[in-house]
Coordinates of C-alpha atoms and ligand atoms in Angstrom, one line a residue:
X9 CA 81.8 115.5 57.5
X10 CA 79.1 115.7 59.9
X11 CA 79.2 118.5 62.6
X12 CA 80.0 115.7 65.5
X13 CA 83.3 114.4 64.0
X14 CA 84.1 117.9 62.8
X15 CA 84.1 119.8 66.2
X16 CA 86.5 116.2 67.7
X17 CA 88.4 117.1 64.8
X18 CA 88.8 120.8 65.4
X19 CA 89.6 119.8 69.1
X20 CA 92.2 117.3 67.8
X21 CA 94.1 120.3 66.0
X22 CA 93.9 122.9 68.7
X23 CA 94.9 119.7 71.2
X24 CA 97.9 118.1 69.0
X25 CA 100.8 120.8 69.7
X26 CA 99.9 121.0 73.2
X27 CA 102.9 120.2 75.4
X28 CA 104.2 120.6 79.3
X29 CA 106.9 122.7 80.2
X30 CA 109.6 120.4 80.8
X31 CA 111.8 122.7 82.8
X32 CA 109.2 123.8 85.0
X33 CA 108.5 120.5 85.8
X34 CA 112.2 119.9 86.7
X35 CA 112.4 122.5 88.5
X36 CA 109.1 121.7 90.8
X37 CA 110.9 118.6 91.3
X38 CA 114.3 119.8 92.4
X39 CA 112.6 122.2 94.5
X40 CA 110.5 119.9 96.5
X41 CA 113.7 117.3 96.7
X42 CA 114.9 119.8 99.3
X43 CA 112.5 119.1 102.1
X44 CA 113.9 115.9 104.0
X45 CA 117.2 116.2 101.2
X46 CA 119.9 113.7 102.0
X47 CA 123.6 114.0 101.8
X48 CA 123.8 111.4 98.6
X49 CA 121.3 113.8 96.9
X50 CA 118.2 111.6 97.4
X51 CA 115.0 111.9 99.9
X52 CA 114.0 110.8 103.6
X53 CA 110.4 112.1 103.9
X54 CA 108.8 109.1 105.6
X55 CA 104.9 109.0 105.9
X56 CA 103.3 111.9 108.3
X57 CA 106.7 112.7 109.6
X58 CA 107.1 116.9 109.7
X59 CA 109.3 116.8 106.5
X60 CA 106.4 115.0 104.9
X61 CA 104.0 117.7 106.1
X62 CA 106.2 120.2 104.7
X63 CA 106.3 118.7 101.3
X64 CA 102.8 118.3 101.3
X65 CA 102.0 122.5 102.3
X66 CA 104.5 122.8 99.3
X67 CA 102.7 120.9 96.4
X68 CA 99.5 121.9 97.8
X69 CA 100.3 125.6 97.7
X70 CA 101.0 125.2 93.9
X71 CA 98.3 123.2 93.4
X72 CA 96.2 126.0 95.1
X73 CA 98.4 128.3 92.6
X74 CA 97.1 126.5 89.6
X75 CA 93.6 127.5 90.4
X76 CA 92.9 123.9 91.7
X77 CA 90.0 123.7 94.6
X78 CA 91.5 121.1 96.8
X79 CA 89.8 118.9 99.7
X80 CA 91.3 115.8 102.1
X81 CA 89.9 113.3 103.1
X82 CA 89.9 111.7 106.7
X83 CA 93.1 109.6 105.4
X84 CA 94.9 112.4 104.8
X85 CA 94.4 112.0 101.0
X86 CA 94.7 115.5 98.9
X87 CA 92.5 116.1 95.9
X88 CA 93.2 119.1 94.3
X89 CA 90.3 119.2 91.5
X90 CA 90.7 121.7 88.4
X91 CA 87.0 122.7 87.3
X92 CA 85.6 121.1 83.8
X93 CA 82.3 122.9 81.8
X94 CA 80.4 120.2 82.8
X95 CA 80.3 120.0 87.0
X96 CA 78.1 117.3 87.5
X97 CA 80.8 115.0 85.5
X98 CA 83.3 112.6 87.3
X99 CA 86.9 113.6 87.7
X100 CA 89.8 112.5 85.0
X101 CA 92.3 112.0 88.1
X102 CA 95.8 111.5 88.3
X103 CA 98.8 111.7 90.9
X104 CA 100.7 109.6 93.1
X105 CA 102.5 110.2 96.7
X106 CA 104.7 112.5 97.7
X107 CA 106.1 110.1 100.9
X108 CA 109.6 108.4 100.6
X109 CA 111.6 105.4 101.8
X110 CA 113.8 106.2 104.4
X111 CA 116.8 106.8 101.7
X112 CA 114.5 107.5 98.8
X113 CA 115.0 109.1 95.7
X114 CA 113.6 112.4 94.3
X115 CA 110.9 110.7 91.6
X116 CA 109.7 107.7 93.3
X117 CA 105.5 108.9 93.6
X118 CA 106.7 112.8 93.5
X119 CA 106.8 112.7 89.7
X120 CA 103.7 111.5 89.2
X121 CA 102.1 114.1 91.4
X122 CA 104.4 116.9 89.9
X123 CA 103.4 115.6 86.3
X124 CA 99.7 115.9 87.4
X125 CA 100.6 119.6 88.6
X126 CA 102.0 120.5 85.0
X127 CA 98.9 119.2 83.8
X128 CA 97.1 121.3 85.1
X129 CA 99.7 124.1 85.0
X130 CA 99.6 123.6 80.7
X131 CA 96.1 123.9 80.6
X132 CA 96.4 127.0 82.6
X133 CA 98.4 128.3 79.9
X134 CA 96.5 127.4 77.0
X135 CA 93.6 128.7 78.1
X136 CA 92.0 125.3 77.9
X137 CA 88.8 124.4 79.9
X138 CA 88.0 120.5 79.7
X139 CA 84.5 119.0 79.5
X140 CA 84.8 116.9 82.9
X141 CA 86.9 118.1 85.6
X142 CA 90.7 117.3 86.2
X143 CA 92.4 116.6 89.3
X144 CA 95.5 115.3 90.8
X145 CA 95.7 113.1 94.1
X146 CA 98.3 112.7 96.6
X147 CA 97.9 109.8 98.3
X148 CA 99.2 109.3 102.0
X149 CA 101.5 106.7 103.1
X150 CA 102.3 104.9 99.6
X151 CA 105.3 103.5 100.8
X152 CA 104.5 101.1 103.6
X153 CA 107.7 102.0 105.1
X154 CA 106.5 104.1 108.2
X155 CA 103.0 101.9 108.8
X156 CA 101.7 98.9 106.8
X157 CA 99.5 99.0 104.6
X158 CA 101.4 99.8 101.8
X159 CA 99.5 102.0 99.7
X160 CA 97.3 102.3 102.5
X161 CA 95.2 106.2 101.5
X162 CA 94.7 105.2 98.0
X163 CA 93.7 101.1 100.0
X164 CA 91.0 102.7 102.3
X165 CA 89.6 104.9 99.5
X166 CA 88.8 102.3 97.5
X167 CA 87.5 100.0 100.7
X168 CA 90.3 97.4 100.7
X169 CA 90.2 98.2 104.3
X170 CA 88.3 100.4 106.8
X171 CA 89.8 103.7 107.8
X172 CA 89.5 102.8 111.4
X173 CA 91.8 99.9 110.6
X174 CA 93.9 102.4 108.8
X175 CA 94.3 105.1 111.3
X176 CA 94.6 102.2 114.2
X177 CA 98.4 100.8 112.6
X178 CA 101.8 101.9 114.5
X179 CA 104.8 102.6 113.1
X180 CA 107.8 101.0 115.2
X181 CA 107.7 104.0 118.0
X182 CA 104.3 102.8 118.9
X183 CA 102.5 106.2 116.9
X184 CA 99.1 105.4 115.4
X185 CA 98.8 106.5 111.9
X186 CA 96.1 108.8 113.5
X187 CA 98.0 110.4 115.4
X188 CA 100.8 111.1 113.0
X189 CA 97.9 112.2 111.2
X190 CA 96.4 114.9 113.4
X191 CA 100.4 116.1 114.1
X192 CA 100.9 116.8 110.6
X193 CA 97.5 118.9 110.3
X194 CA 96.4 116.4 107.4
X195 CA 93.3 114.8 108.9
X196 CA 90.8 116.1 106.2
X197 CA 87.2 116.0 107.1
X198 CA 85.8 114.8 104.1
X199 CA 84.8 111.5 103.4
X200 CA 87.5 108.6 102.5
X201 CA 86.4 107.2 99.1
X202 CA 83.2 107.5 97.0
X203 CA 84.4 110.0 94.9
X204 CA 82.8 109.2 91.6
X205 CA 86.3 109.3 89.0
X206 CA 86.1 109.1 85.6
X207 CA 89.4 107.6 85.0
X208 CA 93.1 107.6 87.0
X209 CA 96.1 107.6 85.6
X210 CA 99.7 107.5 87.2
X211 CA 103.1 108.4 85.5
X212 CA 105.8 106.8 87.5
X213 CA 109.7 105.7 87.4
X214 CA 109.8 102.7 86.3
X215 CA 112.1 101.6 89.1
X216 CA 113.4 98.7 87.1
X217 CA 116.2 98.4 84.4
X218 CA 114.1 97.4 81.6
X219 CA 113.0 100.5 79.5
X220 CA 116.4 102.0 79.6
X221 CA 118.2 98.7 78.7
X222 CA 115.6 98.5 75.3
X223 CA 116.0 102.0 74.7
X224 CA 112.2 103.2 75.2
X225 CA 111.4 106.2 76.7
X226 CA 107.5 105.1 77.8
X227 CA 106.2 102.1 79.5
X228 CA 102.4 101.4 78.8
X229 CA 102.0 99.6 81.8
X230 CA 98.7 97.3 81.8
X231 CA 99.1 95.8 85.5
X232 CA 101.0 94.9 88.5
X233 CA 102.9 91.9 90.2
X234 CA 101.2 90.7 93.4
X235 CA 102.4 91.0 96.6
X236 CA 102.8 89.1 99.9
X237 CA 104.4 91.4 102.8
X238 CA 105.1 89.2 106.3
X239 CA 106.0 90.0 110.0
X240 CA 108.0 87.5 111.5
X241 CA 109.3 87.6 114.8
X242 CA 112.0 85.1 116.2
X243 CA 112.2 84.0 120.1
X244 CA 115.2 82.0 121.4
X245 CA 116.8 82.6 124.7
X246 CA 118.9 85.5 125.6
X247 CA 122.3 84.5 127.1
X248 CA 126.2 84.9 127.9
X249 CA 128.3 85.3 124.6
X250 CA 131.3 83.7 127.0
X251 CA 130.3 81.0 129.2
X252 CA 127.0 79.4 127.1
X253 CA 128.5 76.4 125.1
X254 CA 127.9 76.3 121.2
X255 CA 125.2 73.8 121.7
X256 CA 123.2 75.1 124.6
X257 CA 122.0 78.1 122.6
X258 CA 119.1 79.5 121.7
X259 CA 119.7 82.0 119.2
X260 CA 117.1 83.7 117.7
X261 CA 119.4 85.4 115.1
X262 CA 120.7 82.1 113.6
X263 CA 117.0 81.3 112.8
X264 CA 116.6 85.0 111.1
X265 CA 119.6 84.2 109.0
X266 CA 118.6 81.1 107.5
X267 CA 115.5 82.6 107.4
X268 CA 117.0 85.3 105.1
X269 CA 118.4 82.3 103.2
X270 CA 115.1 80.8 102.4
X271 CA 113.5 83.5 100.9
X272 CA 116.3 84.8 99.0
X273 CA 116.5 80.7 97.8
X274 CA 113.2 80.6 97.4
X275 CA 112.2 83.6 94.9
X276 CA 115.0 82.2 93.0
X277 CA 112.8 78.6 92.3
X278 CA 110.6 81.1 90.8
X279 CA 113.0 83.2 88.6
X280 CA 112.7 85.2 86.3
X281 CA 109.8 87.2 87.9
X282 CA 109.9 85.5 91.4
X283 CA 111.1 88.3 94.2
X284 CA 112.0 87.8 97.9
X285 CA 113.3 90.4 100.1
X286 CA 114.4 90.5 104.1
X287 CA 114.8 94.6 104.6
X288 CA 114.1 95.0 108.0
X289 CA 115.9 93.5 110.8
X290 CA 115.9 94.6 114.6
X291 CA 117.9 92.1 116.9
X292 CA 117.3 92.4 121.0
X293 CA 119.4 92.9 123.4
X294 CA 121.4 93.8 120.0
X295 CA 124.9 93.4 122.5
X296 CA 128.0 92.6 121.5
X297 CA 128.2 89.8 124.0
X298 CA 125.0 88.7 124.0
X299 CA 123.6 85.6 122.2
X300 CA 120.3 87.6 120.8
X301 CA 117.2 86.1 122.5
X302 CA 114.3 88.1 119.7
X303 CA 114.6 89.1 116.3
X304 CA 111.9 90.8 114.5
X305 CA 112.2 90.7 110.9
X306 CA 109.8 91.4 107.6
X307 CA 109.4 89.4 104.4
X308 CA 108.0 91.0 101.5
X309 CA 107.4 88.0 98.7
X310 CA 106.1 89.2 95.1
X311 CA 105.3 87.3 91.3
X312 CA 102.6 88.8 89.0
X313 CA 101.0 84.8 88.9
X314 CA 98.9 83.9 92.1
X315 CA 99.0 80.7 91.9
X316 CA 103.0 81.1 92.0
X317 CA 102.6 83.9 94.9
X318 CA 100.6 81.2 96.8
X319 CA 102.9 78.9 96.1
X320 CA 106.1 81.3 97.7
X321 CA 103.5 81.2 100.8
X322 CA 103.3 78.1 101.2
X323 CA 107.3 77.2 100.7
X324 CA 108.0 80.3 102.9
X325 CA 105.9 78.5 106.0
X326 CA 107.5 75.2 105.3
X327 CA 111.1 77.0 105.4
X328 CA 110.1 78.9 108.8
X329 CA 109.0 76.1 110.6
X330 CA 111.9 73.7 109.4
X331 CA 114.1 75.8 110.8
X332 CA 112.4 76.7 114.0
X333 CA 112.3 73.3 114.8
X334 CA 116.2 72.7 114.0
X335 CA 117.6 75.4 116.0
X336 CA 114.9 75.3 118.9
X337 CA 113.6 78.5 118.3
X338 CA 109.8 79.6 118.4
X339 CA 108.9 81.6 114.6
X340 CA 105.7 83.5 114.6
X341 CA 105.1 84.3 111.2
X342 CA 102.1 86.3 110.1
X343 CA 101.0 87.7 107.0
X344 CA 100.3 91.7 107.4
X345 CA 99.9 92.8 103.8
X346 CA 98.4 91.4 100.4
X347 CA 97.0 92.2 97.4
X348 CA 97.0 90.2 94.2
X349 CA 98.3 90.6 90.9
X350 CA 96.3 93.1 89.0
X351 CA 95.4 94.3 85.4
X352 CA 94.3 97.5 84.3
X353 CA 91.5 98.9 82.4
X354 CA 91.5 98.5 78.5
X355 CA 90.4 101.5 77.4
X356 CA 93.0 103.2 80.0
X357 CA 95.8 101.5 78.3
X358 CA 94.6 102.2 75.0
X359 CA 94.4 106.2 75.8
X360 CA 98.1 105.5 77.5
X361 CA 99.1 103.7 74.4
X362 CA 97.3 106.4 71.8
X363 CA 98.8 109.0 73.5
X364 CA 102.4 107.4 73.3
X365 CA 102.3 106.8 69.8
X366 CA 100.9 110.1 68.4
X367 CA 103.5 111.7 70.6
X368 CA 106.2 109.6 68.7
X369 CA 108.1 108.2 71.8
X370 CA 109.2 104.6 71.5
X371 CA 107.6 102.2 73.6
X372 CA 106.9 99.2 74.9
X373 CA 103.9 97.6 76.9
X374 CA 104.7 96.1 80.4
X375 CA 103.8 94.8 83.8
X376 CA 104.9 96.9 87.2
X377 CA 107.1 95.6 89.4
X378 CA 106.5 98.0 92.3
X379 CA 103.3 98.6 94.8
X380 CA 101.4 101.5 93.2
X381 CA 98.4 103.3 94.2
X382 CA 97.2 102.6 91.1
X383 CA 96.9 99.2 91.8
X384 CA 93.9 100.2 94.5
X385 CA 92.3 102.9 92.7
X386 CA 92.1 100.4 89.8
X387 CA 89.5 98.7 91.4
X388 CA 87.1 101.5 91.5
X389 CA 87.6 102.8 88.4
X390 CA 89.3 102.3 84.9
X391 CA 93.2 103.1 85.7
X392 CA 96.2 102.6 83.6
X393 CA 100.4 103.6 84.2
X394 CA 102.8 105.3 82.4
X395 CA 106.6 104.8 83.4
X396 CA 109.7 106.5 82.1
X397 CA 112.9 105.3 82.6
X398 CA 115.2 105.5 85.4
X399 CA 119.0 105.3 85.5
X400 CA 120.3 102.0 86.0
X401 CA 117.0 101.1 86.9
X402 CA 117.9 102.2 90.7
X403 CA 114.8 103.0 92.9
X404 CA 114.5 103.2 96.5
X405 CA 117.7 104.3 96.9
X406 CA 119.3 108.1 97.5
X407 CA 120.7 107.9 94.0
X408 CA 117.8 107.5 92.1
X409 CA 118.3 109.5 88.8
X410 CA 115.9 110.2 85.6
X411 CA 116.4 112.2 83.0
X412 CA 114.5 115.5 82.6
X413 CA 113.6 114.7 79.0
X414 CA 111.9 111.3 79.9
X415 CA 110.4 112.8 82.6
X416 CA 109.0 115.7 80.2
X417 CA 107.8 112.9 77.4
X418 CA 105.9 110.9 80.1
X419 CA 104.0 114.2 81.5
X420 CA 103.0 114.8 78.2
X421 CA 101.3 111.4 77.4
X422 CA 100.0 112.2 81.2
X423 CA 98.2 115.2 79.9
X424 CA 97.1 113.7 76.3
X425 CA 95.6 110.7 77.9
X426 CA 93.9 112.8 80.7
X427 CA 92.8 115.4 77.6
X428 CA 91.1 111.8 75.4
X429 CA 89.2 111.2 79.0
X430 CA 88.3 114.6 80.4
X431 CA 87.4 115.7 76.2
X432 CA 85.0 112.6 75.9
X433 CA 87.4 111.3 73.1
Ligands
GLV512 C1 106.2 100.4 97.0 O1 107.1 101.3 96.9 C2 106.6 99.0 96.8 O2 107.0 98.4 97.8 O3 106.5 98.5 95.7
MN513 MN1 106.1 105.1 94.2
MN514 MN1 108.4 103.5 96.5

């Protein structure tokens, strides 16, 4: 044996009974579920809202805790950075987001930051200083519920757009993302992206039904669905509920409706992995007795082909302007949000995969059905997922459950597959 693969080999014993502490992890999670808790048990901690800044103080207080230097950027991305021997070398990252949907669950994006926190919590314990540094990310505004872009920290630090464009979007008050920004104390001063990163990982929910219905506990997840998110605003003619005959109306709710219709029709042309959603709605005057005159709506259209995505576009238009044109309404529909189907980094997956199998936990290889920030840091360097199972496969929803086992097994392929990196294995 030469002296080379004998030290990998000594580092592979001293490595291979290294695991997280489960219940700590569970417990980090419970505890942060408190901030912005919801009667069902579940989460409302929508981007750069005060709850979300509270959460936020939280994780970075035991990020600070586990001896990690941490830094934020002009987005309001954290990066809490756990030293390696060598300095000079780029950062094995992890982590995820800590925002919610307005009746979110406790894991969506604050288990994979947690998990990056036991990282570096377990290394802490074992004594164990890595060749290249470790760090975990929390990335502002994942969601895309409060402002669009989804994903939109992890999208400006990897240049998908500018921060300016960024920091310029409203939520539906009329607040800038820049301001909500500055409110929350989260405007960082250094620079958004160009952060050489050796690798990035993300352990997620899977947010779908299918690891639980196989019985797996890991998903070794080697890309993401693309996505097509739309505003679409509806303008008919406000008028008397009463005296306005049937066929004198104007009503810009009828054309929402069918519009609802045609996308939930349409994603079903391209089952199985077609989707079409209408989950936003506001309807003005919004009067009992008033025949509504406007009604803003969004469209969020998603298949992992792009050619079939395109396709959904292009049906989506035709639909909209059919039905304007039957119901005299005027439809402005514009496209706010995009990015394609992705795949990520071969030698990521492989480390997910290796991980996963010397661990022992049954698996199966598989494509994400949700937005991750994954998706944009995969196009500045090598990136890969790792999902657990959630129950019933419920996601975006108060009730959002996981087990604290799963939870545990996919934090400790995290931290084996963030070792192979930040090691040089
Ligand atoms: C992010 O949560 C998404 O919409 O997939
Ligand atoms: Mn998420
Ligand atoms: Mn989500």
């Amino acid at each position: 044996m030469n002296s080379t693969s004998g030290t990998a080999l000594r580092r592979n014993e001293r490595l291979a009974p290294l695991r997280v502490n489960g219940a700590r992890l569970w417990q980090s999670l419970m505890e942060l579920a408190q901030i912005g808790a919801t009667p069902k048990g579940g989460v409302r901690r929508l981007a750069l809202t005060d709850l979300d800044g509270k959460g936020r103080d939280l994780v970075v207080r035991w990020l600070r805790e586990a001896h990690a230097d941490v830094e934020i950027d002009g987005a309001g991305n954290v990066f809490a950075t756990r030293a390696g021997r060598n300095a000079g070398a780029p950062v094995v990252l992890t982590g995820s987001h800590v925002d919610t949907q307005p009746s979110g669950g406790k894991f969506d994006g604050n288990y994979g930051v947690l998990a990056g926190l036991e990282v570096l919590r377990t290394l802490n314990d074992a004594g164990i200083t890595t060749e290249k540094p470790v760090g975990v990310a929390i990335w502002t505004n994942e969601e895309g519920s409060r402002f669009v872009p989804v994903m939109g920290g992890s999208g400006a630090f990897a240049g998908v757009f500018t921060l300016e464009h960024l920091l310029a979007q409203r939520d539906v008050d009329g607040v800038t993302f820049g301001e909500a920004l500055r409110r929350v104390g989260y405007e960082g001063d250094k620079p958004v992206g160009g952060r050489a990163l050796d690798a990035y990982f993300e352990a997620h929910i899977e947010q779908g039904p299918i690891l639980e219905r196989e019985d797996k506990v890991v998903g070794v997840v080697n890309g993401a669905l693309g996505l097509r998110w739309y505003d679409c605003v509806w303008t008919g003619q406000d008028a008397h509920a009463g005296p306005t005959p049937m066929e004198a109306r104007h009503d810009a709710l009828r054309g929402a409706a069918r519009m609802v219709e045609a996308v939930n029709a349409l994603a079903a042309r391209f089952a199985p992995e077609g989707r079409g959603t209408v989950g936003f709605m506001q309807v003005q005057p919004n009067s009992r007795n008033v025949i509504p005159g406007l009604v803003k709506m969004t469209v969020d259209l998603r298949h992992p082909d792009d050619a079939a995505l395109a396709a959904m576009d292009g049906e989506l238009r035709v639909a909209a302007t059919a039905i304007a044109r039957d119901l005299s309404l005027e439809c402005d529909l514009q496209q706010v949000d995009h990015f394609p189907a992705s795949r990520f980094d071969a030698s990521c997956i492989g480390a997910v995969r290796a991980a996963t199998e010397a661990l022992g936990y049954p698996h199966r290889e598989m494509v994400s059905g949700a937005g991750h920030d994954a998706i944009y840091i995969a196009r500045v360097a090598p990136t890969a997922m790792i999902f657990v199972p959630c129950r019933d496969g419920i996601s975006h929803n108060e009730t959002e459950d996981a087990r604290p086992e799963h939870l545990e097994a996919g934090a400790n392929v995290l931290l084996h597959a963030m070792l192979a990196r930040a090691q040089g294995r």
